[in-house]
mmCIF file of C-alpha atoms in Angstrom:
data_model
loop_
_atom_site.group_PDB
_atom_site.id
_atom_site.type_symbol
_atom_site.label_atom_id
_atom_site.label_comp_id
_atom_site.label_asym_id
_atom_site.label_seq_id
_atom_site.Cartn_x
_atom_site.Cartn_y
_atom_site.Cartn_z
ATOM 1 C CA UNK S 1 29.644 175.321 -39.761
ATOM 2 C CA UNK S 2 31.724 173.664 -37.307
ATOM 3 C CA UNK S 3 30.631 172.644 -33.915
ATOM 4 C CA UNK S 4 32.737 173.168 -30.225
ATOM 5 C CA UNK S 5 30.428 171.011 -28.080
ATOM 6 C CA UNK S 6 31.305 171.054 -24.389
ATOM 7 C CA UNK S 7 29.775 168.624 -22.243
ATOM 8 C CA UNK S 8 29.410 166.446 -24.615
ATOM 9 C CA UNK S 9 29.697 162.966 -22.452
ATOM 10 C CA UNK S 10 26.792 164.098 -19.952
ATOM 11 C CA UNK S 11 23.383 163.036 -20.633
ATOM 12 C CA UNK S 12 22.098 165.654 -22.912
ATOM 13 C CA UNK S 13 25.423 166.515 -24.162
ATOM 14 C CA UNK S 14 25.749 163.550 -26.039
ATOM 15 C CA UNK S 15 22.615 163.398 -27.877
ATOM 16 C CA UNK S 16 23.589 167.165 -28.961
ATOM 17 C CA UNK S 17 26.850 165.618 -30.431
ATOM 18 C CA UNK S 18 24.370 162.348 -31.982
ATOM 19 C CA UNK S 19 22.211 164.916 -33.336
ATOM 20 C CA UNK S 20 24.814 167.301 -35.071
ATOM 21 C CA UNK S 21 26.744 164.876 -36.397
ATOM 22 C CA UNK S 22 23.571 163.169 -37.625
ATOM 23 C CA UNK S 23 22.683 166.612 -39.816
ATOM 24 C CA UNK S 24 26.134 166.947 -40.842
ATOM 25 C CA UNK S 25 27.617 169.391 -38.708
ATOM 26 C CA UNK S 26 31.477 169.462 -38.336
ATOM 27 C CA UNK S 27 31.581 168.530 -34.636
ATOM 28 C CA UNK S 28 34.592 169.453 -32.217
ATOM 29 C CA UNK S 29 33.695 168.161 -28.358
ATOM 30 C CA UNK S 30 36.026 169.249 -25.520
ATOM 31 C CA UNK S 31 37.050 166.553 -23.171
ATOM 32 C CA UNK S 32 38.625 165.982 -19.902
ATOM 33 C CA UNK S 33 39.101 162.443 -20.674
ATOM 34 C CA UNK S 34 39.614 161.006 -24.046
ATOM 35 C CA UNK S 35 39.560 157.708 -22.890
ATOM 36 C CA UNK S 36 35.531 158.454 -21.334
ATOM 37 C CA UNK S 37 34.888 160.285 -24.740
ATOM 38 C CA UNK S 38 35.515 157.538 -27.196
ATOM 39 C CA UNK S 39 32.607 156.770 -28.283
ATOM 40 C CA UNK S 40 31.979 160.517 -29.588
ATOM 41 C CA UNK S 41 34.951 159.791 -31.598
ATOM 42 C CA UNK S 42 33.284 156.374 -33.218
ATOM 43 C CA UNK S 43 30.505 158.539 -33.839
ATOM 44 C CA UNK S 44 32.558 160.683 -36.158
ATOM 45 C CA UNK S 45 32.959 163.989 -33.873
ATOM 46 C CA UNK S 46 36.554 165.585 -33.027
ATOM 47 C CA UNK S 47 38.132 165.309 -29.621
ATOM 48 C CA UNK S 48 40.196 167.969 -28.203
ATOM 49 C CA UNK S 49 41.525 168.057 -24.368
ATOM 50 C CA UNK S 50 40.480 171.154 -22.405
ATOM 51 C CA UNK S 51 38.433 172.158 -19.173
ATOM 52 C CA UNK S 52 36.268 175.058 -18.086
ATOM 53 C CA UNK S 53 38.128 175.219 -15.254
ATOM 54 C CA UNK S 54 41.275 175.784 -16.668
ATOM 55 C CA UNK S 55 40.596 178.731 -19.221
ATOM 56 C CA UNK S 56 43.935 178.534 -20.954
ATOM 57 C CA UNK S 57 42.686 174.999 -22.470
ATOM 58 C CA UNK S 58 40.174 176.882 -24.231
ATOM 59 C CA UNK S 59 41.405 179.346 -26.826
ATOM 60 C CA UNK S 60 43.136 176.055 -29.125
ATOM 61 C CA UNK S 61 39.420 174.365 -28.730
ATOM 62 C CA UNK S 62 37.668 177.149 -30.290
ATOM 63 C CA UNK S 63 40.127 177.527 -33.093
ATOM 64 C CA UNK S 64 37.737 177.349 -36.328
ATOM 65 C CA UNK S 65 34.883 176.996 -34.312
ATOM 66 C CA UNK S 66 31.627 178.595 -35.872
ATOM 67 C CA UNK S 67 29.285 177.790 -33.024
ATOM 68 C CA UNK S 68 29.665 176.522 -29.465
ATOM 69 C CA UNK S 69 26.699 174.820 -27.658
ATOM 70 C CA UNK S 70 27.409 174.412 -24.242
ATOM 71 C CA UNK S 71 25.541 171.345 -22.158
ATOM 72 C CA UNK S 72 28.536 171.232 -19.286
ATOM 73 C CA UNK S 73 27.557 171.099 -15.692
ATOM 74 C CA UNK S 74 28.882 170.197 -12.083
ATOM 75 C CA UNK S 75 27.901 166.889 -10.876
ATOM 76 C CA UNK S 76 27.093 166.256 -6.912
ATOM 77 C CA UNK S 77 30.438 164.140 -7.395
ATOM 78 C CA UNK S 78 33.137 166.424 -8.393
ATOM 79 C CA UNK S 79 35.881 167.406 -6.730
ATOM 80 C CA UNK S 80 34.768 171.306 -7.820
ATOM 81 C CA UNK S 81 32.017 173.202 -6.604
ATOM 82 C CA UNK S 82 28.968 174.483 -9.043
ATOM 83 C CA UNK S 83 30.135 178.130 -8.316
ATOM 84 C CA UNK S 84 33.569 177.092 -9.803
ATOM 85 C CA UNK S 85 31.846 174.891 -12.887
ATOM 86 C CA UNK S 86 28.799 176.516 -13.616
ATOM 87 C CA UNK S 87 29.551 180.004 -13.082
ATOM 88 C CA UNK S 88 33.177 180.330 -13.407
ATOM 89 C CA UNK S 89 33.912 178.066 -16.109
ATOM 90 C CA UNK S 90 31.099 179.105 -17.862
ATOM 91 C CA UNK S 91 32.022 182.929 -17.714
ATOM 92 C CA UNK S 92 35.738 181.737 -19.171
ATOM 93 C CA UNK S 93 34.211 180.128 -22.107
ATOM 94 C CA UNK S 94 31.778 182.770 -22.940
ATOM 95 C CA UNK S 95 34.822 185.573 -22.879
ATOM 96 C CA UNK S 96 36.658 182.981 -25.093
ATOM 97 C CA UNK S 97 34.612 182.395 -27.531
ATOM 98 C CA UNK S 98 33.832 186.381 -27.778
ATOM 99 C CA UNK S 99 37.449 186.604 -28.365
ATOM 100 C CA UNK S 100 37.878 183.964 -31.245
ATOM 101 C CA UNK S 101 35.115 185.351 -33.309
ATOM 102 C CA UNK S 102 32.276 182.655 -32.237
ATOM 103 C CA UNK S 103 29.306 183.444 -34.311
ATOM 104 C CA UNK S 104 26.423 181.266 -32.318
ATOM 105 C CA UNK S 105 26.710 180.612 -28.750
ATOM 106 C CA UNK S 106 23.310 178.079 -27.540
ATOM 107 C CA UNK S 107 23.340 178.051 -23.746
ATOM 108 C CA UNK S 108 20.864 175.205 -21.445
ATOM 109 C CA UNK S 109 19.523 177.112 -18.222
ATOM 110 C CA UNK S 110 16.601 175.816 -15.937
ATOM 111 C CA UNK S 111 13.283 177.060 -15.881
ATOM 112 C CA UNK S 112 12.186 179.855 -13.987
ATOM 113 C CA UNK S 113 15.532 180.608 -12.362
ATOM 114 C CA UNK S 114 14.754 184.028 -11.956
ATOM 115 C CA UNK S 115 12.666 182.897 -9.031
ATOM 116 C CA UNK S 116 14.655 180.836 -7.142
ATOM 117 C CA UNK S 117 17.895 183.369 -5.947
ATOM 118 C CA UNK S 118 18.587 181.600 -2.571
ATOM 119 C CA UNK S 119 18.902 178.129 -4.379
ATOM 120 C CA UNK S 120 22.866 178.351 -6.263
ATOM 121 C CA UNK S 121 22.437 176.455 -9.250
ATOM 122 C CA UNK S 122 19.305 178.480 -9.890
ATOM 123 C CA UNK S 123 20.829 181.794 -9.388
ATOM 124 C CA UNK S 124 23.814 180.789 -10.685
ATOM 125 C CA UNK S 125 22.001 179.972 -13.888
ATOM 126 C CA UNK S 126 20.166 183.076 -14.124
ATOM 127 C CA UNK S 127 23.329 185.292 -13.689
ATOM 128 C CA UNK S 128 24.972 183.502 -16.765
ATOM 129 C CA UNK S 129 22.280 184.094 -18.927
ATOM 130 C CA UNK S 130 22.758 188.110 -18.089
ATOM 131 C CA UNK S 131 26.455 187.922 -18.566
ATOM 132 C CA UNK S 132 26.218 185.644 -21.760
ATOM 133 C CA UNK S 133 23.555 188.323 -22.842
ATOM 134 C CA UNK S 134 25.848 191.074 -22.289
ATOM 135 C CA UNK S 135 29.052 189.526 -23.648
ATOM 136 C CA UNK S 136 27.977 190.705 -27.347
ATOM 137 C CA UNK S 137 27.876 187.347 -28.652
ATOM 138 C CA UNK S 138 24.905 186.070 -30.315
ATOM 139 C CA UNK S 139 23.249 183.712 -28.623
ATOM 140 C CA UNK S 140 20.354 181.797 -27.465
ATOM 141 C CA UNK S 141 19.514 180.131 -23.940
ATOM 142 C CA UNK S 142 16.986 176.890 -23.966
ATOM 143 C CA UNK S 143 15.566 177.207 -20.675
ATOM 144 C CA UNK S 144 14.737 173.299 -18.990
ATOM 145 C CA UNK S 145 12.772 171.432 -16.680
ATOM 146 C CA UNK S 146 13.908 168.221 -16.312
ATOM 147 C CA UNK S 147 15.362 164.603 -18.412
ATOM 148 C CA UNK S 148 12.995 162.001 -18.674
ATOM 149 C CA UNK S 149 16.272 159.560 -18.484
ATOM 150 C CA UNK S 150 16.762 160.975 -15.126
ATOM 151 C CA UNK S 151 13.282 158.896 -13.963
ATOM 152 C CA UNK S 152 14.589 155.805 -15.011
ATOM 153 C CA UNK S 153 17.245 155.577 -12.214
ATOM 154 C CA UNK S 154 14.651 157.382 -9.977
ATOM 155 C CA UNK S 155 11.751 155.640 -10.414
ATOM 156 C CA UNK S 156 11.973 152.664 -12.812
ATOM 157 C CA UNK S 157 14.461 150.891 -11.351
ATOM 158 C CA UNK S 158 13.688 151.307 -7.611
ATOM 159 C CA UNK S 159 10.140 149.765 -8.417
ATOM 160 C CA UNK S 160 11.116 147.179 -10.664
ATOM 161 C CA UNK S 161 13.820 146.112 -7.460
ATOM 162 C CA UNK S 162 11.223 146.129 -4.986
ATOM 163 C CA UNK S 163 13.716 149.369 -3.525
ATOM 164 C CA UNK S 164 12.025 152.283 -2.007
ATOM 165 C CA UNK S 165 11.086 155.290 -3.873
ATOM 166 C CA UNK S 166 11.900 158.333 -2.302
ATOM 167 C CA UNK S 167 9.343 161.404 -2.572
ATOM 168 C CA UNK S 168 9.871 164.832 -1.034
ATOM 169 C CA UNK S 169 7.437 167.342 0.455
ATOM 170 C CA UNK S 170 5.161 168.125 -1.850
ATOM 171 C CA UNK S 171 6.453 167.262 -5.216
ATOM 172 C CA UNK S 172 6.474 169.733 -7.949
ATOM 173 C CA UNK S 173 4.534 168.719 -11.310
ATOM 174 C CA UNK S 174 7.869 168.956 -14.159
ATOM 175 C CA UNK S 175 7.464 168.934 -17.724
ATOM 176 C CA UNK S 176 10.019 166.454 -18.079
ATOM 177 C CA UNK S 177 11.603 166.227 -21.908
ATOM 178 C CA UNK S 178 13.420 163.589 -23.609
ATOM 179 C CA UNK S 179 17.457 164.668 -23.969
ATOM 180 C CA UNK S 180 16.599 163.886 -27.906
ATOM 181 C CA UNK S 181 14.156 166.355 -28.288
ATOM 182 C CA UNK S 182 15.650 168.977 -26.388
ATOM 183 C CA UNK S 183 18.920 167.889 -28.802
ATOM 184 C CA UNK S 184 16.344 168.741 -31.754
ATOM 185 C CA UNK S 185 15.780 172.366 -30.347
ATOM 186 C CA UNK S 186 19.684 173.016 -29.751
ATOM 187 C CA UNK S 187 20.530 172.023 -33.709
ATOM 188 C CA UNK S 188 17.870 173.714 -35.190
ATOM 189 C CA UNK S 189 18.410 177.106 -33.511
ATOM 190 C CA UNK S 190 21.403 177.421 -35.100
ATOM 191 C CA UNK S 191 20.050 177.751 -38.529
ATOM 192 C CA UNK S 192 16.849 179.646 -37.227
ATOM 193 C CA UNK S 193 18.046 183.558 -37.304
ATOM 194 C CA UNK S 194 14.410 184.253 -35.248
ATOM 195 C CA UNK S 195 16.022 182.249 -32.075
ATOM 196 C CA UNK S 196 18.826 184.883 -31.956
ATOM 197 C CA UNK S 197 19.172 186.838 -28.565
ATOM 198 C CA UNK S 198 16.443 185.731 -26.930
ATOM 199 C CA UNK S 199 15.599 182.899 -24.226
ATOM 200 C CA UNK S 200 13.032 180.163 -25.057
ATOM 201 C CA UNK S 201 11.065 177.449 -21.943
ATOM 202 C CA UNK S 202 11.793 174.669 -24.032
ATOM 203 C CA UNK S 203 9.808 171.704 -21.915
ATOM 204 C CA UNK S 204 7.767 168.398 -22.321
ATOM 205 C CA UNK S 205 4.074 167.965 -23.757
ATOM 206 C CA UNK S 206 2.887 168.123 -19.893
ATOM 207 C CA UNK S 207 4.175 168.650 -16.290
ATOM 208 C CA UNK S 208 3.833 165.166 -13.852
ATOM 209 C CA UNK S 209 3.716 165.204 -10.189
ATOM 210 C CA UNK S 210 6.104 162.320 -8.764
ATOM 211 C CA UNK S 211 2.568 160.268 -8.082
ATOM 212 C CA UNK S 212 1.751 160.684 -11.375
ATOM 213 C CA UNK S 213 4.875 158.664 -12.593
ATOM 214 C CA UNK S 214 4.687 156.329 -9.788
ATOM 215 C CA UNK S 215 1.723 155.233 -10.769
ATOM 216 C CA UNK S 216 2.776 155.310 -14.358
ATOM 217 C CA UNK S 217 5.954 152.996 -13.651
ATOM 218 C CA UNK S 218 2.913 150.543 -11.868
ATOM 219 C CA UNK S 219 1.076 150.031 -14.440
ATOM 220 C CA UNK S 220 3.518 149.433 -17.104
ATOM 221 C CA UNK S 221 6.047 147.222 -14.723
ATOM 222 C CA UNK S 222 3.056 145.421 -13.086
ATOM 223 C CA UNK S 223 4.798 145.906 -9.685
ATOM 224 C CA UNK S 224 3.929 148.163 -6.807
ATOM 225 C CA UNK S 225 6.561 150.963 -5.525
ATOM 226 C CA UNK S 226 7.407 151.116 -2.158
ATOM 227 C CA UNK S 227 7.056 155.310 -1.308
ATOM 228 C CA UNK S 228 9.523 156.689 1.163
ATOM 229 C CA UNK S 229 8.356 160.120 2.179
ATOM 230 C CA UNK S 230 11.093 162.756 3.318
ATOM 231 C CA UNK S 231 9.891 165.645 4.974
ATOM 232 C CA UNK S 232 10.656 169.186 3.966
ATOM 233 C CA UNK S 233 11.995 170.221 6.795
ATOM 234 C CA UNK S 234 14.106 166.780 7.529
ATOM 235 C CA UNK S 235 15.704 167.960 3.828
ATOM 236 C CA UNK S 236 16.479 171.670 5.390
ATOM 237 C CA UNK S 237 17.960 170.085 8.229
ATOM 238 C CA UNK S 238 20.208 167.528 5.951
ATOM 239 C CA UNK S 239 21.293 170.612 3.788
ATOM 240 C CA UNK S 240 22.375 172.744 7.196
ATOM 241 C CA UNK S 241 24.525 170.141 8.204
ATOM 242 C CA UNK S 242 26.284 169.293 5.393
ATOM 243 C CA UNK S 243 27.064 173.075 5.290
ATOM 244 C CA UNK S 244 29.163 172.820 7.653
ATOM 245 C CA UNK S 245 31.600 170.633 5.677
ATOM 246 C CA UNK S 246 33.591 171.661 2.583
ATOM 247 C CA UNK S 247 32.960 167.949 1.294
ATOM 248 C CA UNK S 248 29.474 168.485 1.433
ATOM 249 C CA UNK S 249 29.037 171.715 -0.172
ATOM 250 C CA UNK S 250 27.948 170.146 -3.725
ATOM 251 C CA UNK S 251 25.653 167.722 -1.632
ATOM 252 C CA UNK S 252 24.080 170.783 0.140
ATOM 253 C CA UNK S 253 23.885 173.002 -2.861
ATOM 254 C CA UNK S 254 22.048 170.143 -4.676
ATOM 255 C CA UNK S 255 19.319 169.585 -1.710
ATOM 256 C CA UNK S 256 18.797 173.315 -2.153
ATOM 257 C CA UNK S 257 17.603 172.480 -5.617
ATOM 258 C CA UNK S 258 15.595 169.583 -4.432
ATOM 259 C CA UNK S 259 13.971 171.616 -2.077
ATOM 260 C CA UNK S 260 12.943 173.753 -5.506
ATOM 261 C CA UNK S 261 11.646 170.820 -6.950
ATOM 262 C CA UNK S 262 9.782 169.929 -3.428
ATOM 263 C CA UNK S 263 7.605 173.138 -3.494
ATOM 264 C CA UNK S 264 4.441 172.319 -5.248
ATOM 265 C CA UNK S 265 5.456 175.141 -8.212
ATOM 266 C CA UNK S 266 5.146 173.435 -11.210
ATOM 267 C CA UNK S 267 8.071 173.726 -13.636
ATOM 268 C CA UNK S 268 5.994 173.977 -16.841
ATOM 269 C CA UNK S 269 5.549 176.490 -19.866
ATOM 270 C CA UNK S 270 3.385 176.900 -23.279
ATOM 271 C CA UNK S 271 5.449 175.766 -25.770
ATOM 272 C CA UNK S 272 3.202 176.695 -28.478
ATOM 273 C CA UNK S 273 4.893 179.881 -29.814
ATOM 274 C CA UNK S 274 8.184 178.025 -29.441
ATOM 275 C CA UNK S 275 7.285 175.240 -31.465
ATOM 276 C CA UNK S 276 6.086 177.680 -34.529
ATOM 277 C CA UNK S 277 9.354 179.815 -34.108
ATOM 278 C CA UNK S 278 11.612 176.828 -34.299
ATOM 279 C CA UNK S 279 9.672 175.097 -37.689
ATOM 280 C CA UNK S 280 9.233 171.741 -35.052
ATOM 281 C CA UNK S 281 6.025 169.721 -35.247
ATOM 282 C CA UNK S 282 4.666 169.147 -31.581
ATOM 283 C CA UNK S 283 3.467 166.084 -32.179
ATOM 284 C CA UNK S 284 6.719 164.558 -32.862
ATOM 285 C CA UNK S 285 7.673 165.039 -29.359
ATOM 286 C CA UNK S 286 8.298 161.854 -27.175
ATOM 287 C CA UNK S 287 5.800 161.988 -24.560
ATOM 288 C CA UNK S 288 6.528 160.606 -20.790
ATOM 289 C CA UNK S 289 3.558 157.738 -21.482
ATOM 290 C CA UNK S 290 5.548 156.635 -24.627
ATOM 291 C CA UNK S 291 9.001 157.055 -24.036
ATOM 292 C CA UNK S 292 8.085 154.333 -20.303
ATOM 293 C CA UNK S 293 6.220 152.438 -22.064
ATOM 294 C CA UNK S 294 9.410 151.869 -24.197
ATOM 295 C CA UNK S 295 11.649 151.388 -21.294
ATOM 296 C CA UNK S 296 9.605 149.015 -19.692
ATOM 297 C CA UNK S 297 8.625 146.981 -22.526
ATOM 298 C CA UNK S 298 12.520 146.578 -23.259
ATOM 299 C CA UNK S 299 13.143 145.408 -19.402
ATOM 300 C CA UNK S 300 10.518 143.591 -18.804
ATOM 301 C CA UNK S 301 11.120 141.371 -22.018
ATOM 302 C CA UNK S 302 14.850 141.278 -21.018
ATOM 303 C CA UNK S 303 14.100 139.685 -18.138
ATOM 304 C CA UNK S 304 11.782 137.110 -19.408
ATOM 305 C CA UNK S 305 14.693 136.358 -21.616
ATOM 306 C CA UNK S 306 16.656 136.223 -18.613
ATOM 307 C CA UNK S 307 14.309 133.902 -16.464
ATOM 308 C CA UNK S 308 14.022 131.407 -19.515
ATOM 309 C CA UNK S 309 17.481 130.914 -20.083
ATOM 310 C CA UNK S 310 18.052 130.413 -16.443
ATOM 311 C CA UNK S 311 14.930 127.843 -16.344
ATOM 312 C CA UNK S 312 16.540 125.845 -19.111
ATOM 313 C CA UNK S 313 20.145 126.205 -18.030
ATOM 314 C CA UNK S 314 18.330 124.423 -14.222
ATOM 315 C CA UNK S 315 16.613 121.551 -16.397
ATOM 316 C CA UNK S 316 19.940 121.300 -18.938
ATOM 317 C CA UNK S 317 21.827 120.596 -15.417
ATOM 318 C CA UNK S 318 18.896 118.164 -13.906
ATOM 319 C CA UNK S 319 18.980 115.942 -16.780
ATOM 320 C CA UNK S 320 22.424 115.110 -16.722
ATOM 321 C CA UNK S 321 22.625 115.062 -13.317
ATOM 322 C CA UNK S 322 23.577 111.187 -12.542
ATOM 323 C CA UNK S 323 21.574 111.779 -8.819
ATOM 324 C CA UNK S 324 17.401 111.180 -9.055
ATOM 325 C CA UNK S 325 15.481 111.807 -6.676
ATOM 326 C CA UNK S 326 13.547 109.021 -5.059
ATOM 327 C CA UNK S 327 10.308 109.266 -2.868
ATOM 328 C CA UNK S 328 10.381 107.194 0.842
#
């Protein structure tokens, strides 16, 4: 079976490649920049130059191609809007792959984007998974709640600054997941025929509130965060005025999603059906506790390592220093 992984640089995206490669997949990643992708190449995977956004790229990457999982999507800093990433480069993939025979077609959407139509990614997310359904392909959409690496840069390293962490209205409890696990769920659908055509929450072991982790990131750093509260309506107000500009059309369709995760909903699901239909043991999950505790203990000894040197380096320089100091 060979592989057409798109997206394969992003965050998730590249532990999808790790993953297949790892379970000896034949793995084919397109890229916008080969130079950005290299180290998918060291790992052993194919690199072939293409773009959603540019559909005629497409039909040479999926040459051979058995399966395509797609992790692609718009970042607040490209040039492109979501609607052109997300919805129309995603709708020019699907109708390519239909076309070269693709057998598999694994999909990531966000949880409970049915309910959400006013917020675009959301919506956007929920109309691909109807036309993706509809295309004729065989698929199956993994339905997500959040990256636990995403909480490093908005938690851990904020409080381990001394930088304020930012909280907004009233923070929705997510069942964040490790990018590895979710990697686990993407691979082995593709040799579980019960995952075919259907849509699975595929989440963490339990949802956390943004006090929750706070807290959390306390404990294990030993420092105390400095909370910035932004009011709901402050974020409306941010997102109508940015509106206004085409430059700030990602920005403000990005706050709308904020706003989501603002609400007080939770983003959570049972996972215990999904675990049994997939053949994955639950308790091999990484859970938020574990996969901190990790993070921090790897910082926090870095920096020792970091002070000491710099407290040895400062006596080194002392000692041959051909000043002393005297006392009056």
């Amino acid at each position: 079976m060979t592989l057409l992984i798109v997206g394969a640089t992003g965050t998730l995206g590249r532990q999808v490649a790790r993953r297949a490669i790892d379970e000896g997949y034949k793995v084919r990643c397109l890229v916008r920049s080969a130079k950005k992708a290299a180290f998918l190449k060291e790992w052993g995977a194919e690199l072939v130059p293409g773009d959603l956004c540019y559909p005629q790229t497409l039909p040479a990457a999926l040459e051979g191609i058995t399966a395509v999982i797609d992790a692609s999507t718009s970042r607040p800093t490209d040039s492109l809007s979501i609607k052109q990433v997300d919805w129309d480069g995603k709708v020019a993939l699907i109708q390519a792959a239909q076309a070269a025979g693709v057998q598999r077609f694994i999909f990531f959407s966000i949880l409970d984007a049915d309910k959400y139509p006013k917020v675009p990614l959301m919506e956007i997310k929920r109309c691909t998974e109807l036309f993706l359904a509809e295309s004729g392909l065989n698929y199956t959409i993994l339905q997500l709640a959040g990256f636990m690496q995403g909480l490093i840069g908005q938690y851990g390293i904020p409080i381990l600054e001394g930088q304020p962490v930012w909280v907004t209205g009233e923070s929705s409890p997510i069942a964040y997941m490790d990018t590895q696990d979710i990697a686990k769920f993407a691979i082995r659908a593709l040799s579980v025929p019960e995952t075919e055509n259907l849509a699975f929450p595929v989440v963490g072991t339990r949802a956390w509130s943004a006090q929750e982790i706070i807290s959390l990131c306390e404990r294990l750093s030993g420092k105390e965060a400095k909370i910035t509260r932004m009011p709901l309506n402050l974020l409306r107000a941010v997102r109508s005025i940015t509106r206004f500009f085409q430059w700030g059309w990602n920005v403000a369709d990005r706050l709308a999603f904020t706003e989501v995760l603002a609400s007080g909903k939770p983003l959570n699901a049972s996972m215990d059906e999904v675990y049994k239909v997939f053949g994955l043991d639950q308790q091999e999950t990484t859970t938020l506790e574990s996969y901190l505790q990790e993070y921090f203990s790897r910082i926090m000894k870095k920096l020792k390592e970091i002070d000491y040197e710099k407290t040895k380096a400062k006596k080194k320089k002392e000692k041959r220093s051909p000043f002393k100091k005297t006392s009056n």
